[in-house]
PDB file of C-alpha atoms and ligand atoms in Angstrom:
ATOM      1  CA  MET A   1     -58.170 -18.400-102.248  1.00 95.00           C
ATOM      2  CA  GLU A   2     -59.575 -22.144-102.944  1.00 97.00           C
ATOM      3  CA  ILE A   3     -63.322 -21.743-103.336  1.00 98.00           C
ATOM      4  CA  VAL A   4     -65.092 -25.260-102.375  1.00 98.00           C
ATOM      5  CA  ILE A   5     -68.866 -25.418-103.274  1.00 98.00           C
ATOM      6  CA  VAL A   6     -70.844 -27.897-101.173  1.00 98.00           C
ATOM      7  CA  PRO A   7     -74.363 -29.440-101.604  1.00 97.00           C
ATOM      8  CA  THR A   8     -75.122 -28.949 -97.897  1.00 97.00           C
ATOM      9  CA  PRO A   9     -74.205 -26.941 -94.923  1.00 98.00           C
ATOM     10  CA  LYS A  10     -73.596 -30.272 -93.255  1.00 98.00           C
ATOM     11  CA  ASP A  11     -70.735 -31.196 -95.960  1.00 98.00           C
ATOM     12  CA  GLY A  12     -68.959 -27.766 -95.606  1.00 98.00           C
ATOM     13  CA  GLY A  13     -68.932 -28.340 -91.979  1.00 98.00           C
ATOM     14  CA  ARG A  14     -66.799 -31.573 -92.513  1.00 98.00           C
ATOM     15  CA  ILE A  15     -64.372 -30.221 -94.866  1.00 98.00           C
ATOM     16  CA  ALA A  16     -64.133 -27.350 -92.304  1.00 98.00           C
ATOM     17  CA  ALA A  17     -63.439 -29.808 -89.598  1.00 98.00           C
ATOM     18  CA  ASP A  18     -61.052 -31.723 -91.685  1.00 97.00           C
ATOM     19  CA  ILE A  19     -59.035 -28.485 -92.081  1.00 98.00           C
ATOM     20  CA  VAL A  20     -58.855 -27.973 -88.572  1.00 98.00           C
ATOM     21  CA  CYS A  21     -58.311 -31.662 -87.463  1.00 98.00           C
ATOM     22  CA  GLY A  22     -55.428 -32.111 -90.255  1.00 97.00           C
ATOM     23  CA  ALA A  23     -53.619 -28.599 -88.878  1.00 98.00           C
ATOM     24  CA  MET A  24     -53.856 -30.147 -85.269  1.00 98.00           C
ATOM     25  CA  GLU A  25     -52.481 -33.448 -86.929  1.00 97.00           C
ATOM     26  CA  ASN A  26     -49.507 -31.300 -88.228  1.00 97.00           C
ATOM     27  CA  GLY A  27     -48.550 -29.155 -84.860  1.00 97.00           C
ATOM     28  CA  ALA A  28     -51.561 -26.482 -84.780  1.00 98.00           C
ATOM     29  CA  LYS A  29     -51.725 -25.078 -81.218  1.00 98.00           C
ATOM     30  CA  MET A  30     -54.262 -22.113 -81.643  1.00 98.00           C
ATOM     31  CA  LEU A  31     -57.695 -21.941 -83.133  1.00 98.00           C
ATOM     32  CA  GLY A  32     -59.657 -19.059 -83.839  1.00 98.00           C
ATOM     33  CA  LEU A  33     -62.960 -19.416 -83.356  1.00 98.00           C
ATOM     34  CA  ALA A  34     -66.140 -17.596 -84.745  1.00 98.00           C
ATOM     35  CA  THR A  35     -69.484 -17.341 -83.110  1.00 96.00           C
ATOM     36  CA  GLY A  36     -73.076 -17.117 -85.023  1.00 93.00           C
ATOM     37  CA  SER A  37     -74.889 -19.686 -87.079  1.00 94.00           C
ATOM     38  CA  SER A  38     -72.343 -20.433 -89.696  1.00 96.00           C
ATOM     39  CA  PRO A  39     -69.587 -22.628 -88.260  1.00 98.00           C
ATOM     40  CA  LEU A  40     -72.334 -24.764 -86.133  1.00 98.00           C
ATOM     41  CA  HIS A  41     -71.836 -27.678 -88.496  1.00 98.00           C
ATOM     42  CA  THR A  42     -68.083 -27.261 -87.995  1.00 98.00           C
ATOM     43  CA  TYR A  43     -68.112 -27.408 -84.279  1.00 98.00           C
ATOM     44  CA  GLN A  44     -70.878 -30.049 -84.433  1.00 98.00           C
ATOM     45  CA  GLU A  45     -68.609 -32.018 -86.610  1.00 98.00           C
ATOM     46  CA  LEU A  46     -65.861 -31.693 -84.312  1.00 98.00           C
ATOM     47  CA  ILE A  47     -67.749 -32.499 -81.505  1.00 98.00           C
ATOM     48  CA  ARG A  48     -68.880 -35.846 -83.249  1.00 98.00           C
ATOM     49  CA  ARG A  49     -65.230 -36.704 -84.141  1.00 98.00           C
ATOM     50  CA  HIS A  50     -64.231 -36.120 -80.422  1.00 98.00           C
ATOM     51  CA  ARG A  51     -66.726 -38.339 -79.170  1.00 98.00           C
ATOM     52  CA  GLU A  52     -66.543 -40.693 -81.841  1.00 97.00           C
ATOM     53  CA  SER A  53     -62.931 -40.828 -82.943  1.00 96.00           C
ATOM     54  CA  GLY A  54     -61.457 -39.430 -80.122  1.00 96.00           C
ATOM     55  CA  VAL A  55     -60.091 -36.307 -81.452  1.00 98.00           C
ATOM     56  CA  SER A  56     -58.497 -34.664 -78.877  1.00 98.00           C
ATOM     57  CA  PHE A  57     -58.477 -30.756 -78.235  1.00 98.00           C
ATOM     58  CA  ALA A  58     -56.382 -30.709 -74.873  1.00 98.00           C
ATOM     59  CA  ALA A  59     -53.425 -29.366 -76.477  1.00 97.00           C
ATOM     60  CA  MET A  60     -54.922 -26.272 -78.016  1.00 98.00           C
ATOM     61  CA  SER A  61     -55.852 -23.023 -77.327  1.00 98.00           C
ATOM     62  CA  ALA A  62     -58.551 -20.727 -78.854  1.00 98.00           C
ATOM     63  CA  TYR A  63     -59.223 -17.129 -79.383  1.00 98.00           C
ATOM     64  CA  LEU A  64     -62.794 -15.646 -79.963  1.00 98.00           C
ATOM     65  CA  LEU A  65     -63.319 -12.902 -82.925  1.00 98.00           C
ATOM     66  CA  ASP A  66     -65.350 -10.594 -80.849  1.00 98.00           C
ATOM     67  CA  GLU A  67     -67.438  -9.843 -77.905  1.00 98.00           C
ATOM     68  CA  TYR A  68     -70.089  -7.416 -76.755  1.00 98.00           C
ATOM     69  CA  VAL A  69     -69.390  -4.300 -75.113  1.00 98.00           C
ATOM     70  CA  SER A  70     -71.038  -4.141 -71.819  1.00 96.00           C
ATOM     71  CA  LEU A  71     -71.947  -8.011 -71.586  1.00 95.00           C
ATOM     72  CA  THR A  72     -69.831 -10.249 -69.116  1.00 94.00           C
ATOM     73  CA  SER A  73     -68.692 -13.836 -70.225  1.00 94.00           C
ATOM     74  CA  ASP A  74     -71.561 -14.917 -67.670  1.00 94.00           C
ATOM     75  CA  GLN A  75     -74.291 -13.261 -69.635  1.00 94.00           C
ATOM     76  CA  PRO A  76     -75.746 -15.934 -72.367  1.00 95.00           C
ATOM     77  CA  GLN A  77     -76.060 -13.434 -75.049  1.00 95.00           C
ATOM     78  CA  SER A  78     -72.026 -12.939 -74.798  1.00 97.00           C
ATOM     79  CA  TYR A  79     -69.894 -14.525 -77.417  1.00 97.00           C
ATOM     80  CA  ALA A  80     -67.861 -16.015 -74.703  1.00 98.00           C
ATOM     81  CA  HIS A  81     -70.705 -17.866 -73.013  1.00 97.00           C
ATOM     82  CA  THR A  82     -72.073 -18.812 -76.799  1.00 97.00           C
ATOM     83  CA  ILE A  83     -69.122 -20.387 -77.880  1.00 98.00           C
ATOM     84  CA  ARG A  84     -69.213 -22.722 -74.444  1.00 98.00           C
ATOM     85  CA  ALA A  85     -72.441 -23.769 -75.092  1.00 97.00           C
ATOM     86  CA  GLU A  86     -71.686 -24.556 -78.590  1.00 97.00           C
ATOM     87  CA  LEU A  87     -68.252 -26.140 -78.616  1.00 98.00           C
ATOM     88  CA  VAL A  88     -66.124 -25.687 -75.523  1.00 98.00           C
ATOM     89  CA  ASP A  89     -68.253 -27.703 -73.200  1.00 98.00           C
ATOM     90  CA  HIS A  90     -68.208 -30.770 -75.747  1.00 98.00           C
ATOM     91  CA  ILE A  91     -64.646 -31.331 -75.895  1.00 98.00           C
ATOM     92  CA  ASP A  92     -61.663 -31.629 -74.158  1.00 98.00           C
ATOM     93  CA  ILE A  93     -60.086 -28.068 -74.248  1.00 98.00           C
ATOM     94  CA  ASP A  94     -59.008 -26.437 -71.145  1.00 98.00           C
ATOM     95  CA  PRO A  95     -61.680 -23.503 -71.078  1.00 97.00           C
ATOM     96  CA  ALA A  96     -58.996 -21.261 -69.307  1.00 97.00           C
ATOM     97  CA  ARG A  97     -57.199 -21.259 -72.496  1.00 98.00           C
ATOM     98  CA  VAL A  98     -60.234 -20.249 -74.551  1.00 98.00           C
ATOM     99  CA  PHE A  99     -59.898 -16.476 -74.784  1.00 98.00           C
ATOM    100  CA  SER A 100     -62.236 -13.572 -76.070  1.00 98.00           C
ATOM    101  CA  PRO A 101     -62.295  -9.703 -75.575  1.00 98.00           C
ATOM    102  CA  ASP A 102     -63.103  -8.305 -72.246  1.00 97.00           C
ATOM    103  CA  GLY A 103     -66.457  -6.838 -72.846  1.00 97.00           C
ATOM    104  CA  GLY A 104     -67.207  -6.250 -69.294  1.00 96.00           C
ATOM    105  CA  ALA A 105     -64.237  -4.066 -69.160  1.00 97.00           C
ATOM    106  CA  GLU A 106     -64.493  -0.734 -67.598  1.00 97.00           C
ATOM    107  CA  ASP A 107     -61.884   0.272 -70.348  1.00 98.00           C
ATOM    108  CA  PRO A 108     -63.258  -1.512 -73.360  1.00 98.00           C
ATOM    109  CA  ASN A 109     -60.607   0.184 -75.681  1.00 98.00           C
ATOM    110  CA  GLU A 110     -57.712  -1.007 -73.391  1.00 98.00           C
ATOM    111  CA  ALA A 111     -59.448  -4.524 -72.943  1.00 98.00           C
ATOM    112  CA  ALA A 112     -59.409  -4.666 -77.138  1.00 98.00           C
ATOM    113  CA  ARG A 113     -55.564  -3.500 -76.894  1.00 98.00           C
ATOM    114  CA  ARG A 114     -54.672  -6.199 -74.562  1.00 98.00           C
ATOM    115  CA  TYR A 115     -56.655  -8.646 -76.499  1.00 98.00           C
ATOM    116  CA  ASP A 116     -54.558  -7.678 -79.687  1.00 98.00           C
ATOM    117  CA  ALA A 117     -51.384  -7.879 -77.690  1.00 98.00           C
ATOM    118  CA  THR A 118     -51.970 -11.423 -76.384  1.00 98.00           C
ATOM    119  CA  ILE A 119     -52.604 -12.802 -80.075  1.00 98.00           C
ATOM    120  CA  ALA A 120     -49.655 -11.283 -81.363  1.00 97.00           C
ATOM    121  CA  GLU A 121     -47.422 -12.776 -78.468  1.00 97.00           C
ATOM    122  CA  ASN A 122     -49.003 -16.188 -78.450  1.00 97.00           C
ATOM    123  CA  GLY A 123     -49.669 -16.220 -82.230  1.00 92.00           C
ATOM    124  CA  PRO A 124     -49.934 -16.727 -84.840  1.00 98.00           C
ATOM    125  CA  ILE A 125     -53.414 -18.446 -85.056  1.00 98.00           C
ATOM    126  CA  ASP A 126     -53.194 -21.676 -87.192  1.00 98.00           C
ATOM    127  CA  VAL A 127     -56.955 -21.912 -88.320  1.00 98.00           C
ATOM    128  CA  GLN A 128     -59.341 -19.166 -87.847  1.00 98.00           C
ATOM    129  CA  ILE A 129     -63.132 -19.845 -88.362  1.00 98.00           C
ATOM    130  CA  LEU A 130     -64.904 -17.186 -90.144  1.00 98.00           C
ATOM    131  CA  GLY A 131     -68.639 -16.516 -91.062  1.00 98.00           C
ATOM    132  CA  ILE A 132     -69.844 -13.546 -92.933  1.00 98.00           C
ATOM    133  CA  GLY A 133     -72.427 -11.065 -92.402  1.00 95.00           C
ATOM    134  CA  LEU A 134     -75.246  -9.999 -94.807  1.00 95.00           C
ATOM    135  CA  ASN A 135     -72.892  -6.641 -95.425  1.00 95.00           C
ATOM    136  CA  GLY A 136     -69.876  -8.645 -95.615  1.00 97.00           C
ATOM    137  CA  HIS A 137     -68.596  -8.147 -92.296  1.00 97.00           C
ATOM    138  CA  ILE A 138     -66.329 -10.838 -90.668  1.00 98.00           C
ATOM    139  CA  GLY A 139     -65.763 -10.297 -87.019  1.00 98.00           C
ATOM    140  CA  PHE A 140     -67.818  -7.243 -86.377  1.00 97.00           C
ATOM    141  CA  ASN A 141     -65.540  -5.200 -88.924  1.00 98.00           C
ATOM    142  CA  GLU A 142     -68.398  -3.408 -90.443  1.00 97.00           C
ATOM    143  CA  PRO A 143     -68.098  -1.802 -94.024  1.00 97.00           C
ATOM    144  CA  SER A 144     -65.643   1.056 -93.678  1.00 97.00           C
ATOM    145  CA  SER A 145     -63.506  -0.882 -91.586  1.00 98.00           C
ATOM    146  CA  SER A 146     -59.327  -0.476 -92.531  1.00 98.00           C
ATOM    147  CA  LEU A 147     -58.347  -3.526 -93.667  1.00 98.00           C
ATOM    148  CA  ALA A 148     -55.372  -2.928 -91.824  1.00 98.00           C
ATOM    149  CA  SER A 149     -57.155  -2.587 -88.378  1.00 98.00           C
ATOM    150  CA  ARG A 150     -56.438  -4.167 -85.136  1.00 98.00           C
ATOM    151  CA  THR A 151     -58.515  -5.510 -82.376  1.00 98.00           C
ATOM    152  CA  ARG A 152     -60.518  -2.556 -81.249  1.00 98.00           C
ATOM    153  CA  VAL A 153     -64.151  -0.749 -80.295  1.00 98.00           C
ATOM    154  CA  LYS A 154     -66.674  -0.763 -83.286  1.00 98.00           C
ATOM    155  CA  THR A 155     -70.198   0.653 -83.425  1.00 97.00           C
ATOM    156  CA  LEU A 156     -72.578  -1.738 -84.987  1.00 96.00           C
ATOM    157  CA  THR A 157     -74.682  -0.545 -88.248  1.00 94.00           C
ATOM    158  CA  GLY A 158     -78.572  -0.700 -87.439  1.00 95.00           C
ATOM    159  CA  ARG A 159     -78.653  -3.968 -89.828  1.00 92.00           C
ATOM    160  CA  THR A 160     -76.282  -6.163 -87.981  1.00 92.00           C
ATOM    161  CA  ARG A 161     -77.951  -5.176 -84.777  1.00 96.00           C
ATOM    162  CA  ALA A 162     -81.346  -6.082 -86.431  1.00 94.00           C
ATOM    163  CA  ASP A 163     -79.826  -9.369 -87.740  1.00 90.00           C
ATOM    164  CA  ASN A 164     -78.431 -10.328 -84.349  1.00 92.00           C
ATOM    165  CA  ALA A 165     -81.638  -9.488 -82.285  1.00 94.00           C
ATOM    166  CA  ARG A 166     -82.828 -12.877 -82.228  1.00 91.00           C
ATOM    167  CA  PHE A 167     -80.438 -13.742 -79.597  1.00 91.00           C
ATOM    168  CA  PHE A 168     -81.699 -11.267 -77.548  1.00 94.00           C
ATOM    169  CA  THR A 169     -85.193 -11.150 -75.740  1.00 94.00           C
ATOM    170  CA  GLU A 170     -85.936  -7.621 -77.139  1.00 93.00           C
ATOM    171  CA  SER A 171     -84.105  -5.776 -80.040  1.00 93.00           C
ATOM    172  CA  ALA A 172     -83.183  -2.896 -78.006  1.00 94.00           C
ATOM    173  CA  GLU A 173     -80.812  -4.807 -75.947  1.00 95.00           C
ATOM    174  CA  VAL A 174     -78.711  -5.639 -78.725  1.00 96.00           C
ATOM    175  CA  PRO A 175     -75.279  -3.725 -77.604  1.00 97.00           C
ATOM    176  CA  HIS A 176     -74.468  -1.036 -79.945  1.00 97.00           C
ATOM    177  CA  HIS A 177     -70.867  -1.319 -79.392  1.00 98.00           C
ATOM    178  CA  VAL A 178     -68.660  -4.169 -79.795  1.00 98.00           C
ATOM    179  CA  ILE A 179     -64.649  -5.364 -79.420  1.00 98.00           C
ATOM    180  CA  THR A 180     -63.659  -6.958 -82.738  1.00 98.00           C
ATOM    181  CA  GLN A 181     -60.276  -8.521 -83.898  1.00 98.00           C
ATOM    182  CA  GLY A 182     -59.035  -6.095 -86.671  1.00 98.00           C
ATOM    183  CA  LEU A 183     -58.885  -7.104 -90.347  1.00 98.00           C
ATOM    184  CA  GLY A 184     -55.458  -6.679 -89.894  1.00 98.00           C
ATOM    185  CA  THR A 185     -55.425  -9.174 -86.859  1.00 98.00           C
ATOM    186  CA  ILE A 186     -57.678 -11.580 -88.773  1.00 98.00           C
ATOM    187  CA  SER A 187     -55.283 -11.575 -91.460  1.00 98.00           C
ATOM    188  CA  ASP A 188     -52.236 -12.767 -89.220  1.00 98.00           C
ATOM    189  CA  ALA A 189     -53.865 -16.252 -88.884  1.00 98.00           C
ATOM    190  CA  ARG A 190     -51.999 -18.751 -91.282  1.00 98.00           C
ATOM    191  CA  HIS A 191     -55.283 -20.131 -92.810  1.00 98.00           C
ATOM    192  CA  LEU A 192     -58.433 -18.673 -93.045  1.00 98.00           C
ATOM    193  CA  VAL A 193     -61.568 -20.508 -93.169  1.00 98.00           C
ATOM    194  CA  LEU A 194     -64.735 -18.955 -94.260  1.00 98.00           C
ATOM    195  CA  VAL A 195     -67.824 -20.723 -94.117  1.00 98.00           C
ATOM    196  CA  ALA A 196     -71.284 -19.577 -95.639  1.00 98.00           C
ATOM    197  CA  ASP A 197     -74.852 -21.106 -96.353  1.00 98.00           C
ATOM    198  CA  GLY A 198     -78.050 -19.892 -97.627  1.00 98.00           C
ATOM    199  CA  ALA A 199     -79.320 -17.599-100.208  1.00 98.00           C
ATOM    200  CA  ARG A 200     -79.187 -14.539 -97.838  1.00 97.00           C
ATOM    201  CA  LYS A 201     -75.387 -14.870 -98.138  1.00 98.00           C
ATOM    202  CA  ALA A 202     -74.831 -14.962-101.906  1.00 98.00           C
ATOM    203  CA  SER A 203     -74.478 -11.323-102.563  1.00 98.00           C
ATOM    204  CA  ALA A 204     -72.059 -10.952 -99.442  1.00 98.00           C
ATOM    205  CA  VAL A 205     -69.896 -14.085-100.641  1.00 98.00           C
ATOM    206  CA  ARG A 206     -70.162 -12.696-104.412  1.00 98.00           C
ATOM    207  CA  ALA A 207     -68.643  -9.195-103.156  1.00 98.00           C
ATOM    208  CA  ALA A 208     -66.170 -11.208-100.572  1.00 98.00           C
ATOM    209  CA  VAL A 209     -64.703 -13.431-103.283  1.00 98.00           C
ATOM    210  CA  GLU A 210     -65.131 -11.661-106.501  1.00 98.00           C
ATOM    211  CA  GLY A 211     -65.495  -8.107-105.780  1.00 98.00           C
ATOM    212  CA  PRO A 212     -63.003  -5.390-105.653  1.00 98.00           C
ATOM    213  CA  VAL A 213     -61.098  -5.440-102.427  1.00 98.00           C
ATOM    214  CA  SER A 214     -62.630  -2.862-100.442  1.00 98.00           C
ATOM    215  CA  ALA A 215     -63.358  -1.368 -97.057  1.00 98.00           C
ATOM    216  CA  PHE A 216     -67.039  -1.616 -98.661  1.00 98.00           C
ATOM    217  CA  CYS A 217     -67.201  -5.071 -98.134  1.00 98.00           C
ATOM    218  CA  PRO A 218     -64.899  -6.171 -95.190  1.00 98.00           C
ATOM    219  CA  ALA A 219     -64.613  -9.767 -95.974  1.00 98.00           C
ATOM    220  CA  SER A 220     -62.717  -9.121 -99.277  1.00 98.00           C
ATOM    221  CA  VAL A 221     -59.555  -8.417 -97.140  1.00 98.00           C
ATOM    222  CA  LEU A 222     -59.290 -12.597 -97.814  1.00 98.00           C
ATOM    223  CA  GLN A 223     -58.272 -11.932-101.349  1.00 98.00           C
ATOM    224  CA  LEU A 224     -55.041 -10.470 -99.937  1.00 98.00           C
ATOM    225  CA  HIS A 225     -53.852 -13.334 -97.576  1.00 98.00           C
ATOM    226  CA  PRO A 226     -52.268 -16.110 -98.833  1.00 98.00           C
ATOM    227  CA  HIS A 227     -53.923 -18.945 -97.719  1.00 98.00           C
ATOM    228  CA  VAL A 228     -57.928 -19.073 -97.817  1.00 98.00           C
ATOM    229  CA  THR A 229     -60.561 -21.425 -97.892  1.00 98.00           C
ATOM    230  CA  VAL A 230     -64.091 -20.415 -98.631  1.00 98.00           C
ATOM    231  CA  ILE A 231     -66.525 -23.228 -98.014  1.00 98.00           C
ATOM    232  CA  VAL A 232     -70.024 -21.946 -99.350  1.00 98.00           C
ATOM    233  CA  ASP A 233     -73.251 -24.024-100.173  1.00 98.00           C
ATOM    234  CA  GLU A 234     -75.325 -23.831-103.207  1.00 98.00           C
ATOM    235  CA  ALA A 235     -77.383 -21.329-102.132  1.00 98.00           C
ATOM    236  CA  ALA A 236     -74.616 -19.206-101.101  1.00 98.00           C
ATOM    237  CA  ALA A 237     -72.600 -20.002-104.355  1.00 98.00           C
ATOM    238  CA  ASP A 238     -75.723 -18.821-106.379  1.00 98.00           C
ATOM    239  CA  GLU A 239     -74.488 -15.302-107.495  1.00 98.00           C
ATOM    240  CA  LEU A 240     -70.668 -16.526-107.989  1.00 98.00           C
ATOM    241  CA  GLU A 241     -69.886 -15.663-111.569  1.00 98.00           C
ATOM    242  CA  LEU A 242     -66.670 -18.220-111.845  1.00 98.00           C
ATOM    243  CA  ALA A 243     -68.905 -21.289-109.880  1.00 98.00           C
ATOM    244  CA  GLU A 244     -68.571 -23.490-112.670  1.00 98.00           C
ATOM    245  CA  PHE A 245     -64.543 -22.750-112.507  1.00 98.00           C
ATOM    246  CA  TYR A 246     -64.342 -23.235-108.838  1.00 98.00           C
ATOM    247  CA  ARG A 247     -65.881 -26.743-108.992  1.00 97.00           C
ATOM    248  CA  TYR A 248     -63.813 -27.624-111.802  1.00 97.00           C
ATOM    249  CA  THR A 249     -60.665 -27.127-109.473  1.00 95.00           C
ATOM    250  CA  THR A 250     -61.991 -28.964-106.728  1.00 94.00           C
ATOM    251  CA  GLU A 251     -62.623 -31.905-108.914  1.00 93.00           C
ATOM    252  CA  HIS A 252     -59.420 -31.746-110.482  1.00 93.00           C
ATOM    253  CA  LYS A 253     -57.233 -30.734-107.467  1.00 89.00           C
ATOM    254  CA  PRO A 254     -53.589 -32.218-107.509  1.00 88.00           C
ATOM    255  CA  ALA A 255     -53.693 -35.511-105.401  1.00 82.00           C
ATOM    256  CA  SER A 256     -50.801 -33.980-103.281  1.00 81.00           C
ATOM    257  CA  GLN A 257     -52.772 -30.382-102.390  1.00 84.00           C
ATOM    258  CA  GLY A 258     -54.951 -30.687 -99.406  1.00 84.00           C
ATOM    259  CA  TYR A 259     -56.755 -27.572 -97.959  1.00 86.00           C
TER     260      TYR A 259
HETATM  261  C1  GLP B   1     -71.845 -11.701 -86.132  1.00 75.08           C
HETATM  262  C2  GLP B   1     -70.517 -12.255 -85.962  1.00 75.08           C
HETATM  263  C3  GLP B   1     -70.012 -12.675 -87.168  1.00 75.08           C
HETATM  264  C4  GLP B   1     -70.441 -13.630 -88.030  1.00 75.08           C
HETATM  265  C5  GLP B   1     -71.895 -12.993 -88.528  1.00 75.08           C
HETATM  266  C6  GLP B   1     -73.019 -13.844 -89.142  1.00 75.08           C
HETATM  267  O1  GLP B   1     -72.002 -10.489 -86.740  1.00 75.08           O
HETATM  268  N1  GLP B   1     -69.978 -11.385 -85.038  1.00 75.08           N
HETATM  269  O2  GLP B   1     -68.820 -13.428 -86.562  1.00 75.08           O
HETATM  270  O3  GLP B   1     -70.093 -14.131 -89.078  1.00 75.08           O
HETATM  271  O4  GLP B   1     -72.837 -12.543 -87.362  1.00 75.08           O
HETATM  272  O5  GLP B   1     -73.587 -14.762 -88.381  1.00 75.08           O
HETATM  273  P1  GLP B   1     -74.310 -16.103 -88.844  1.00 75.08           P
HETATM  274  O6  GLP B   1     -73.335 -16.910 -89.095  1.00 75.08           O
HETATM  275  O7  GLP B   1     -75.502 -16.156 -87.950  1.00 75.08           O
HETATM  276  O8  GLP B   1     -75.128 -15.671 -90.151  1.00 75.08           O
END
């Protein structure tokens, strides 16, 4: 696992964009996308490179991590709608090749199984962008999620519903249930890139990176993956015990070694 501490979230977005663009240059065809505020700098940087440097996403397909049960993709709070507004509508990826779990499906359990099967058939995902929740969740895998879990329906904690209430007119509107890629599904991706910024994320980052591997902190599953980059700003790195060492390794990275 490589932990990169950056001065600002914008710098983090540049590094994550470097990883995505580098993978595309090396033939990557599948991106894994996350919603939430953490990846916004990454998406803004990708949009800028598309506009100003002609970076093309025309050959790519993309898969979202998760979706609210009961929201259809045309509803503004759905993650399918959110990712269109934040990224897809501003680059040249074919929107028909941007996939997300079907939150509006009559049978969400079946929709979850179908989504997992689609990723397995077409995968692996080359680069998976991840944020992290305050309780250490990734995707919508709340504490107690099996580290081997596949895409399925989950119940949100009150804390996650409260954190995400800002996107809804009233907090009571936040759905209780979601379809999320499982931790096993996420771990099938070739390269996991977690971005986090701000002091609020510091303890979740610490638990994910330096704590025990445990279903109590779902993001700790990253420690079992062979190719992980964690990009954090100074505030989110504040509780890392080995912060100095991570800075040192970044500074002394062998020239031959990319992300
Ligand atoms: C939601 C999403 C996660 C995201 C998390 C953190 O719960 N399902 O994918 O990582 O929020 O969001 P933010 O980046 O806005 O802090």
